[in-house]
Each structure stands twice: as structure tokens, then as C-alpha cells.
């Protein structure tokens, strides 16, 4: 959900809330003592098994209640309560698979009608040989499900794998297990162009997150040296808390401002460190969003959950983050925290043109310049359309994906090794990739 949605537009989402609506309840979450006091709300979706056959297949009929709710935070409590509904709508749409739009075919048979599946991230032979691996190698000769999208790069329709498009969609064949469903690239907005921009931003952000941790890229520190009325209230809440946040400029060769942060709370016995990341054309808004979303994530990360003892069994969004959040793991972030290089936030230009269509064109051009194709699939549901919102899934196969499955981090993807060299950093071979689980949640 983008930060550029005004309260008037968000108010249209009220029609989705009620006993028979997409969202059946909204509630405010309590902030932990000493934490930044942002109003954080959660929108409850409930169990989707009864209305979605693919969700029932994906979960083996287990309830999804509490698993795909939406969260939202803001300075204004009213806006926060609307943003959580927008996120819930986005997640709901990412779970509803329109079977009538799906075709079965091989990548080779579709040819130029489809995006070449060989360009998608793939697990390495070492990963696939792990007895706990849940992935399979890419097979362009095996039938899989496809859905029609639109290539923003080449301005034409193109088929993309269905398992790369929706969240609750279980692999029905061995070949469909080349990837695991994840929400990366899903976005909603009342403007289709802005929804696509937000989705593209998330894909670029997740690329930076994966590269940062796997290759231990020592990004320069980001000095927050601007005085901006949009940022001041967010910084005030953090300055009055026990949380110290270190920011880093993780802008990759794509060239869209991307920031990475590490929250530090050494006095917290559960969550000593937590990472955040965001990509946005507006650098100041990006920092504000990271502070806001960090407050929400801090609440989620301090809830008690079961976690496997073996890192190779980590599959949940919370497994790696809770493991790396333990205070005794603090030194594993030294590749960032001990870096003395720095850049000022004021030196990073605002790339917003004032025209979303132009902004979208510029982002697509930046991706094309590094040899990446951006494809969008509209996954808007009837409920979203009636509320005046569009929902999309953006896919850029050349970028590095974020994975919470520790045995499947897509270590065979060329970008993992080529991008650091392009940006002037050390590129570690697979055997030297960071062995620790992903700390982002």
C-alpha cells in the first residue's frame, strides 16, 4: 500500500468492513512500553477456506484466520485504521485465483507469448540436494500454469507463471516448485499507475534486502540531516523511545532510492535488532514510511511464536527475523554497523515528477537499463473494484528475490553475483554466501 493515498480515497474502503465484508473487524494494537507510540491497527480477514478453493488446497483446509490480516500505521489514528484495510484488501486479492484465466502449457511451447522461465531465480544444485529442500529445478519442457500479464518493458501481453503471481497457490506439479509463493510485488491504490509504481518499488526493495544479507554489502550510512514537516513527527516518536535506528543507503544499480535500516534495542531481551527496508522515488517519505512500518513490525516480532530448532527448517516470515533478532546475534550486523562511510539524506534527489505515468515510465526504463523486464498482472477483485481500488502483482524475474525458506534462497540466480561487482562491492561465491537466516520480516 503506497504512502501517497489520501484519506478521502481511503474512506471508500469502509464499504469493505462488516460481518459480510472482506474485513470483518478492525482493532488497534497496543504498543510495547518504551516503543515508538504510533497508532497501529489490524484488519481481520478471517478464514478464506470457505470462499476460495485454491486457499483450501494451499492450506489443506487449515484455517487462515489471523494469517493474512492487514496492518497499518500512521501519525493519524484514522488514517492508520484505513491503511490496514487497504493492506488487507491487497492480501485478500493475492489469494483469490481466477481459474478461468489460467492455462496449462510449457515455457518452450508458449515461446515468445510467455516470459522465458529460464530467466527466473533458481535454487543452486547444492540447495536442491538438501534433504529438506522444497524446491525443484526450472524445467521449460514441463507443463505449468500460466496467466496473462502485461510487459511494461515491451508494451505487449505476455504469460507469466501463475505460481509467481498469487500468494495462496500450491504447486500442482514438480515443475511448479521452482518458486515458493510470496507477496513481493503486490500493491493496491486507487490509481492503477501508482499501484504499479508501489509494486515495482517493493520488488526493487526486496532485491536490495536479499543482496544486502546474502553478500553482506557494507552500504554507506545514511545521515538524516533534513528538516521536513513530513518527517519530523516520525523522528520525534523514535527519539522519545528506547529504539535507536541506523539507516543505510542501499540504492542498487537500478538507481531508485532504497534505504535499509537496523533497529537496535540492546535492553530488549527478545528483539535486540530488527531490519527494515524501503524503496521510494521520494527519499524523505521513504524514511518516514520505514519508521512507521518499523513500529508495526516491532509489535508483530515480539509476539510469542514457535520456531524450529534447525535453521534448515525455517520457512516462515518470522523464523529468521526472530532468530537474528536475539540480542546475542548483534555482532552479525557489524558489516553494516561498523561501516564509517556515510551519505546525507539531503544529497539524495527526490525523483517524483508529479506525474505518476511519467514516474512509472522512468522506473521501467531504469530496470531495462540493467537488462530487467517488468511485468504486471492485475489481480483486482470485484470487491476492490467497487471500492475504487486496483490491485496488481509486479514481477521482475532478473532481480534477486527475498526468501524466508532457508534451504531455498535462489543461490543460482546470476544477479546475486553480478550486481555486487557492478556496484563496486566484493562478490562472494556461493560457498561464502552469508549462512545465517534472513533477518527481514
Coordinates of C-alpha atoms in Angstrom, one line a residue:
X1 CA 0.0 0.0 0.0
X2 CA 1.5 3.3 -1.0
X3 CA 2.0 6.3 1.3
X4 CA 0.6 8.6 -1.3
X5 CA -3.0 7.7 -0.8
X6 CA -5.1 10.5 0.8
X7 CA -7.7 10.0 3.5
X8 CA -10.6 10.8 1.2
X9 CA -9.7 7.9 -1.1
X10 CA -9.1 5.6 1.7
X11 CA -12.5 6.3 3.2
X12 CA -14.0 4.4 0.2
X13 CA -12.6 1.2 1.8
X14 CA -15.2 1.5 4.7
X15 CA -17.6 -0.4 2.5
X16 CA -15.4 -3.5 2.7
X17 CA -15.7 -3.6 6.5
X18 CA -18.6 -5.5 8.2
X19 CA -19.8 -9.0 9.0
X20 CA -20.2 -9.9 5.3
X21 CA -17.3 -7.8 4.1
X22 CA -13.7 -8.6 3.1
X23 CA -12.7 -7.3 6.5
X24 CA -14.8 -8.4 9.5
X25 CA -13.2 -6.3 12.1
X26 CA -10.6 -3.6 12.9
X27 CA -8.7 -3.2 16.2
X28 CA -5.8 -1.1 17.5
X29 CA -2.7 -3.0 18.7
X30 CA -1.1 -1.9 21.9
X31 CA 2.5 -0.5 21.7
X32 CA 5.1 -2.1 24.0
X33 CA 6.5 0.0 26.8
X34 CA 9.2 2.3 25.5
X35 CA 8.4 1.6 21.9
X36 CA 7.6 4.4 19.3
X37 CA 3.9 5.2 20.0
X38 CA 2.4 5.1 16.5
X39 CA -1.2 4.1 16.2
X40 CA -1.1 0.6 14.7
X41 CA -4.3 -1.1 13.5
X42 CA -5.0 -4.5 12.2
X43 CA -7.8 -5.5 9.8
X44 CA -9.0 -9.1 10.3
X45 CA -9.9 -11.1 7.1
X46 CA -11.0 -14.3 8.8
X47 CA -10.9 -17.8 7.2
X48 CA -10.8 -17.8 3.4
X49 CA -11.2 -21.6 3.0
X50 CA -15.0 -21.4 2.6
X51 CA -14.8 -18.9 -0.4
X52 CA -11.6 -19.9 -2.1
X53 CA -10.8 -23.4 -3.4
X54 CA -7.1 -22.6 -4.0
X55 CA -6.7 -21.4 -0.4
X56 CA -8.3 -24.6 0.8
X57 CA -5.9 -26.6 -1.4
X58 CA -2.9 -24.5 -0.2
X59 CA -3.6 -24.9 3.5
X60 CA -5.1 -28.4 3.4
X61 CA -8.2 -26.9 4.8
X62 CA -6.5 -25.4 7.9
X63 CA -8.0 -22.0 8.9
X64 CA -6.3 -18.9 7.5
X65 CA -7.8 -16.8 10.3
X66 CA -5.2 -14.4 11.6
X67 CA -2.7 -15.5 8.9
X68 CA -3.3 -12.9 6.2
X69 CA -4.6 -9.9 8.1
X70 CA -3.6 -6.4 7.1
X71 CA -1.8 -3.9 9.4
X72 CA -1.5 -0.2 9.1
X73 CA 0.2 2.6 10.9
X74 CA 0.3 6.4 10.7
X75 CA 0.6 9.5 12.8
X76 CA -3.2 10.0 12.4
X77 CA -5.2 7.1 14.0
X78 CA -8.0 7.5 11.5
X79 CA -5.6 7.1 8.6
X80 CA -3.9 4.1 10.2
X81 CA -7.3 2.4 10.6
X82 CA -7.9 2.9 6.8
X83 CA -4.4 1.8 5.7
X84 CA -4.8 -1.6 7.5
X85 CA -7.9 -2.2 5.4
X86 CA -6.0 -1.4 2.2
X87 CA -3.3 -3.9 3.1
X88 CA -6.0 -6.5 4.0
X89 CA -7.6 -5.9 0.6
X90 CA -4.2 -6.4 -1.1
X91 CA -3.6 -9.6 0.7
X92 CA -7.2 -10.9 0.0
X93 CA -6.8 -10.2 -3.7
X94 CA -3.4 -12.0 -3.8
X95 CA -5.2 -15.2 -2.5
X96 CA -8.1 -15.3 -5.0
X97 CA -7.1 -17.2 -8.1
X98 CA -9.4 -16.9 -11.1
X99 CA -9.2 -20.4 -12.5
X100 CA -10.8 -19.4 -15.8
X101 CA -7.8 -17.2 -16.6
X102 CA -5.3 -20.0 -16.1
X103 CA -3.8 -22.1 -18.9
X104 CA -1.5 -25.1 -18.8
X105 CA 1.5 -25.1 -21.1
X106 CA 5.3 -25.5 -21.2
X107 CA 7.5 -22.5 -21.4
X108 CA 9.0 -23.9 -24.6
X109 CA 5.6 -24.3 -26.2
X110 CA 4.5 -20.8 -25.4
X111 CA 7.7 -19.3 -26.8
X112 CA 7.6 -15.5 -27.2
X113 CA 4.0 -15.5 -25.9
X114 CA 5.4 -16.1 -22.4
X115 CA 8.2 -14.7 -20.3
X116 CA 11.1 -17.2 -20.6
X117 CA 11.0 -19.2 -17.4
X118 CA 14.8 -19.7 -17.6
X119 CA 15.2 -16.1 -16.5
X120 CA 13.5 -16.7 -13.2
X121 CA 15.6 -17.1 -10.0
X122 CA 16.6 -20.7 -9.3
X123 CA 18.0 -22.7 -6.4
X124 CA 21.5 -24.0 -6.8
X125 CA 22.3 -27.7 -7.1
X126 CA 23.7 -27.6 -3.5
X127 CA 20.4 -26.2 -2.3
X128 CA 18.3 -28.7 -4.3
X129 CA 20.4 -31.6 -2.9
X130 CA 19.5 -30.6 0.7
X131 CA 17.1 -33.3 2.0
X132 CA 14.9 -30.5 3.4
X133 CA 14.6 -28.7 0.1
X134 CA 11.1 -27.9 -1.0
X135 CA 12.1 -26.5 -4.4
X136 CA 12.7 -28.1 -7.8
X137 CA 14.8 -27.0 -10.8
X138 CA 13.4 -24.9 -13.5
X139 CA 12.1 -27.1 -16.4
X140 CA 11.0 -25.3 -19.5
X141 CA 9.7 -28.6 -21.0
X142 CA 7.2 -29.3 -18.3
X143 CA 3.7 -28.0 -18.2
X144 CA 2.9 -25.4 -15.6
X145 CA 0.0 -22.9 -15.1
X146 CA 0.3 -19.5 -16.7
X147 CA -1.7 -16.3 -16.5
X148 CA -1.7 -13.4 -19.0
X149 CA 0.0 -10.2 -17.8
X150 CA 1.4 -7.1 -19.5
X151 CA 5.1 -6.4 -20.2
X152 CA 5.7 -2.8 -19.1
X153 CA 9.1 -3.0 -20.8
X154 CA 8.0 -4.3 -24.2
X155 CA 4.4 -3.0 -24.1
X156 CA 2.7 -6.2 -25.0
X157 CA 0.7 -9.0 -23.4
X158 CA 2.8 -11.9 -22.0
X159 CA 2.1 -15.0 -20.0
X160 CA 3.8 -15.4 -16.6
X161 CA 3.8 -18.4 -14.2
X162 CA 0.6 -18.5 -12.0
X163 CA 2.7 -19.7 -9.0
X164 CA 4.7 -16.4 -9.3
X165 CA 1.5 -14.3 -9.3
X166 CA -0.7 -15.3 -6.3
X167 CA 0.1 -16.0 -2.7
X168 CA -2.1 -19.0 -1.8
X169 CA -1.5 -21.2 -4.8
X170 CA 0.0 -24.6 -4.1
X171 CA 2.3 -26.2 -6.7
X172 CA 0.4 -29.0 -8.6
X173 CA 3.4 -30.4 -10.3
X174 CA 7.1 -30.9 -9.6
X175 CA 7.9 -28.2 -12.1
X176 CA 5.8 -25.6 -10.3
X177 CA 8.1 -25.9 -7.3
X178 CA 10.8 -23.8 -8.9
X179 CA 9.5 -21.0 -6.7
X180 CA 7.6 -20.5 -3.4
X181 CA 4.6 -18.1 -3.3
X182 CA 5.4 -14.8 -1.6
X183 CA 3.7 -11.4 -1.5
X184 CA 6.6 -9.4 -3.1
X185 CA 5.2 -7.0 -5.8
X186 CA 1.6 -7.0 -4.6
X187 CA 0.2 -3.5 -4.3
X188 CA -3.1 -1.6 -4.2
X189 CA -4.1 2.0 -4.9
X190 CA -7.0 4.0 -6.3
X191 CA -4.7 4.8 -9.2
X192 CA -3.5 1.9 -11.4
X193 CA -0.3 3.6 -12.3
X194 CA 0.5 4.3 -8.6
X195 CA -0.3 0.7 -7.7
X196 CA 2.2 -0.5 -10.3
X197 CA 4.8 2.0 -9.0
X198 CA 4.3 0.8 -5.5
X199 CA 4.6 -2.9 -6.7
X200 CA 7.8 -2.1 -8.6
X201 CA 9.2 -0.3 -5.6
X202 CA 8.7 -3.4 -3.5
X203 CA 10.4 -5.7 -6.0
X204 CA 13.4 -3.4 -6.1
X205 CA 13.4 -3.2 -2.3
X206 CA 13.3 -7.0 -1.9
X207 CA 16.2 -7.3 -4.4
X208 CA 18.2 -4.9 -2.1
X209 CA 17.2 -6.9 1.0
X210 CA 18.4 -10.2 -0.4
X211 CA 21.7 -8.7 -1.8
X212 CA 22.4 -6.9 1.5
X213 CA 22.2 -10.0 3.6
X214 CA 23.5 -12.7 1.3
X215 CA 26.5 -10.8 0.1
X216 CA 27.0 -8.7 3.3
X217 CA 27.1 -5.5 1.3
X218 CA 28.5 -2.7 3.5
X219 CA 26.3 0.1 2.4
X220 CA 27.2 3.7 3.4
X221 CA 25.4 5.1 6.5
X222 CA 22.5 7.5 5.8
X223 CA 22.7 10.7 7.8
X224 CA 19.2 12.0 8.4
X225 CA 20.1 15.7 8.1
X226 CA 16.9 17.2 6.7
X227 CA 14.2 19.1 8.5
X228 CA 10.9 18.3 6.8
X229 CA 7.4 18.6 8.3
X230 CA 6.5 15.2 6.9
X231 CA 9.4 13.5 8.7
X232 CA 9.6 15.4 12.0
X233 CA 6.7 13.7 13.8
X234 CA 8.0 10.3 13.0
X235 CA 11.5 11.1 14.2
X236 CA 10.0 12.6 17.4
X237 CA 8.3 9.4 18.3
X238 CA 11.6 7.4 17.9
X239 CA 13.6 10.0 19.7
X240 CA 11.3 9.6 22.7
X241 CA 11.6 5.8 22.7
X242 CA 14.3 3.3 23.6
X243 CA 14.8 2.3 19.9
X244 CA 17.9 3.6 18.1
X245 CA 17.7 3.2 14.3
X246 CA 20.7 3.2 12.0
X247 CA 20.0 4.0 8.3
X248 CA 22.0 2.9 5.3
X249 CA 21.8 3.9 1.6
X250 CA 21.1 0.6 -0.1
X251 CA 20.3 2.1 -3.5
X252 CA 21.3 -0.5 -6.1
X253 CA 22.3 -0.3 -9.7
X254 CA 18.6 0.2 -10.5
X255 CA 19.0 3.8 -9.2
X256 CA 15.7 4.2 -7.3
X257 CA 16.4 5.4 -3.8
X258 CA 16.4 2.4 -1.4
X259 CA 17.2 2.6 2.3
X260 CA 18.0 -0.2 4.7
X261 CA 17.8 0.2 8.5
X262 CA 18.7 -1.7 11.7
X263 CA 16.7 -1.0 14.9
X264 CA 18.9 -1.5 17.9
X265 CA 17.4 -2.2 21.4
X266 CA 20.1 -4.0 23.4
X267 CA 18.0 -3.7 26.6
X268 CA 15.3 -5.8 24.9
X269 CA 15.7 -9.5 25.7
X270 CA 13.5 -10.6 22.8
X271 CA 14.3 -8.2 20.0
X272 CA 17.8 -6.7 20.2
X273 CA 17.9 -5.8 16.5
X274 CA 15.4 -5.7 13.6
X275 CA 15.9 -4.7 10.0
X276 CA 13.6 -2.7 7.6
X277 CA 14.0 -1.6 4.0
X278 CA 12.1 0.7 1.6
X279 CA 12.3 1.9 -2.0
X280 CA 10.6 5.1 -3.0
X281 CA 11.0 7.9 -5.5
X282 CA 10.7 10.3 -2.6
X283 CA 13.6 9.8 -0.2
X284 CA 12.1 11.7 2.7
X285 CA 8.8 9.9 2.5
X286 CA 10.8 6.6 2.4
X287 CA 12.4 7.3 5.8
X288 CA 9.0 8.2 7.3
X289 CA 7.5 5.0 6.0
X290 CA 10.3 2.9 7.4
X291 CA 9.8 4.4 10.8
X292 CA 6.1 3.9 10.7
X293 CA 6.3 0.3 9.4
X294 CA 9.1 -0.5 11.9
X295 CA 6.7 0.3 14.7
X296 CA 4.2 -2.1 13.3
X297 CA 6.8 -4.8 12.7
X298 CA 8.1 -4.4 16.3
X299 CA 4.7 -5.3 17.7
X300 CA 4.5 -8.4 15.4
X301 CA 8.1 -9.5 16.1
X302 CA 7.6 -9.5 19.9
X303 CA 4.6 -11.9 19.9
X304 CA 5.5 -15.4 21.1
X305 CA 5.8 -18.0 18.4
X306 CA 7.2 -21.4 17.9
X307 CA 10.3 -21.7 15.9
X308 CA 12.1 -24.8 14.6
X309 CA 15.4 -25.6 16.3
X310 CA 17.1 -26.3 12.9
X311 CA 17.7 -23.3 10.7
X312 CA 17.2 -25.5 7.6
X313 CA 13.6 -25.9 8.7
X314 CA 13.0 -22.1 8.7
X315 CA 10.1 -21.3 6.3
X316 CA 8.1 -18.6 8.0
X317 CA 8.5 -14.8 7.6
X318 CA 9.1 -14.7 11.4
X319 CA 11.6 -17.6 11.8
X320 CA 14.8 -15.9 10.5
X321 CA 13.8 -12.5 11.9
X322 CA 13.2 -13.7 15.4
X323 CA 16.4 -15.8 15.3
X324 CA 18.5 -12.9 14.1
X325 CA 16.7 -10.5 16.4
X326 CA 18.1 -12.2 19.5
X327 CA 20.5 -9.8 21.3
X328 CA 23.4 -12.3 21.1
X329 CA 23.3 -12.0 17.3
X330 CA 24.1 -8.3 17.3
X331 CA 27.7 -8.8 16.0
X332 CA 26.3 -10.4 12.8
X333 CA 25.2 -6.9 11.7
X334 CA 28.7 -5.4 12.1
X335 CA 29.3 -5.4 8.3
X336 CA 26.8 -2.6 8.3
X337 CA 27.1 -1.1 11.8
X338 CA 30.9 -0.7 11.8
X339 CA 31.0 0.9 8.4
X340 CA 32.3 4.5 8.6
X341 CA 31.3 5.7 5.2
X342 CA 28.2 7.9 5.1
X343 CA 26.0 10.0 2.8
X344 CA 23.5 12.7 3.7
X345 CA 19.7 12.3 3.1
X346 CA 19.7 15.8 1.7
X347 CA 22.1 14.7 -1.1
X348 CA 19.6 12.2 -2.5
X349 CA 17.3 13.8 -5.0
X350 CA 13.5 13.5 -5.0
X351 CA 12.7 11.6 -8.2
X352 CA 9.0 12.3 -8.2
X353 CA 8.0 14.2 -11.4
X354 CA 4.4 15.0 -10.3
X355 CA 3.0 12.7 -13.0
X356 CA 2.6 9.0 -12.0
X357 CA 2.6 7.9 -15.6
X358 CA 6.0 9.6 -16.1
X359 CA 7.3 8.2 -12.8
X360 CA 6.3 4.7 -13.9
X361 CA 7.9 5.1 -17.3
X362 CA 11.1 6.2 -15.6
X363 CA 11.2 3.2 -13.3
X364 CA 10.6 0.8 -16.1
X365 CA 13.4 2.4 -18.1
X366 CA 15.8 2.1 -15.2
X367 CA 15.1 -1.6 -15.0
X368 CA 15.5 -2.0 -18.7
X369 CA 18.9 -0.3 -18.5
X370 CA 20.2 -3.2 -16.3
X371 CA 18.6 -5.8 -18.6
X372 CA 15.4 -6.4 -16.5
X373 CA 11.9 -6.8 -17.8
X374 CA 9.0 -5.6 -15.6
X375 CA 5.6 -7.4 -16.0
X376 CA 2.4 -6.6 -14.2
X377 CA -0.7 -8.8 -13.7
X378 CA -3.8 -7.1 -12.5
X379 CA -5.4 -9.2 -9.7
X380 CA -8.2 -6.7 -8.8
X381 CA -11.2 -8.5 -7.3
X382 CA -14.8 -7.3 -7.6
X383 CA -14.8 -6.0 -4.1
X384 CA -11.7 -3.9 -4.7
X385 CA -13.1 -2.5 -7.9
X386 CA -16.4 -1.5 -6.3
X387 CA -14.4 0.4 -3.7
X388 CA -12.4 2.2 -6.4
X389 CA -9.2 0.4 -5.9
X390 CA -6.9 -1.6 -8.2
X391 CA -4.6 -4.4 -7.1
X392 CA -1.6 -5.6 -9.0
X393 CA 1.3 -8.1 -8.9
X394 CA 4.5 -6.9 -10.4
X395 CA 7.2 -9.4 -11.5
X396 CA 10.8 -8.7 -12.4
X397 CA 12.5 -12.1 -12.9
X398 CA 16.0 -10.7 -13.3
X399 CA 16.0 -9.1 -9.8
X400 CA 17.0 -11.1 -6.7
X401 CA 14.0 -12.4 -4.7
X402 CA 13.5 -12.4 -1.0
X403 CA 13.1 -15.8 0.5
X404 CA 12.1 -16.9 4.0
X405 CA 12.8 -20.6 3.2
X406 CA 16.4 -21.0 4.3
X407 CA 17.0 -24.1 2.1
X408 CA 15.8 -22.2 -0.9
X409 CA 17.5 -18.8 -1.2
X410 CA 17.9 -19.0 -5.0
X411 CA 21.6 -19.1 -4.9
X412 CA 22.0 -19.9 -8.6
X413 CA 20.5 -16.6 -9.7
X414 CA 23.1 -14.7 -11.7
X415 CA 22.2 -11.3 -10.2
X416 CA 23.4 -12.4 -6.7
X417 CA 26.9 -12.5 -8.0
X418 CA 26.9 -9.9 -10.8
X419 CA 25.2 -7.0 -9.0
X420 CA 27.8 -6.5 -6.2
X421 CA 30.6 -6.3 -8.8
X422 CA 28.6 -3.9 -10.9
X423 CA 28.2 -1.6 -7.8
X424 CA 31.8 -1.9 -6.8
X425 CA 31.5 -4.3 -3.9
X426 CA 33.0 -7.7 -3.3
X427 CA 31.1 -10.6 -4.9
X428 CA 31.3 -13.7 -2.7
X429 CA 30.9 -17.1 -4.4
X430 CA 28.2 -19.4 -3.2
X431 CA 30.3 -21.2 -0.6
X432 CA 31.0 -17.8 1.0
X433 CA 27.4 -16.5 1.0
X434 CA 26.1 -15.5 4.4
X435 CA 25.0 -18.8 6.0
X436 CA 22.7 -17.1 8.5
X437 CA 18.9 -16.8 8.0
X438 CA 17.2 -13.7 6.5
X439 CA 16.6 -11.2 9.3
X440 CA 13.9 -9.2 7.4
X441 CA 10.3 -9.9 8.1

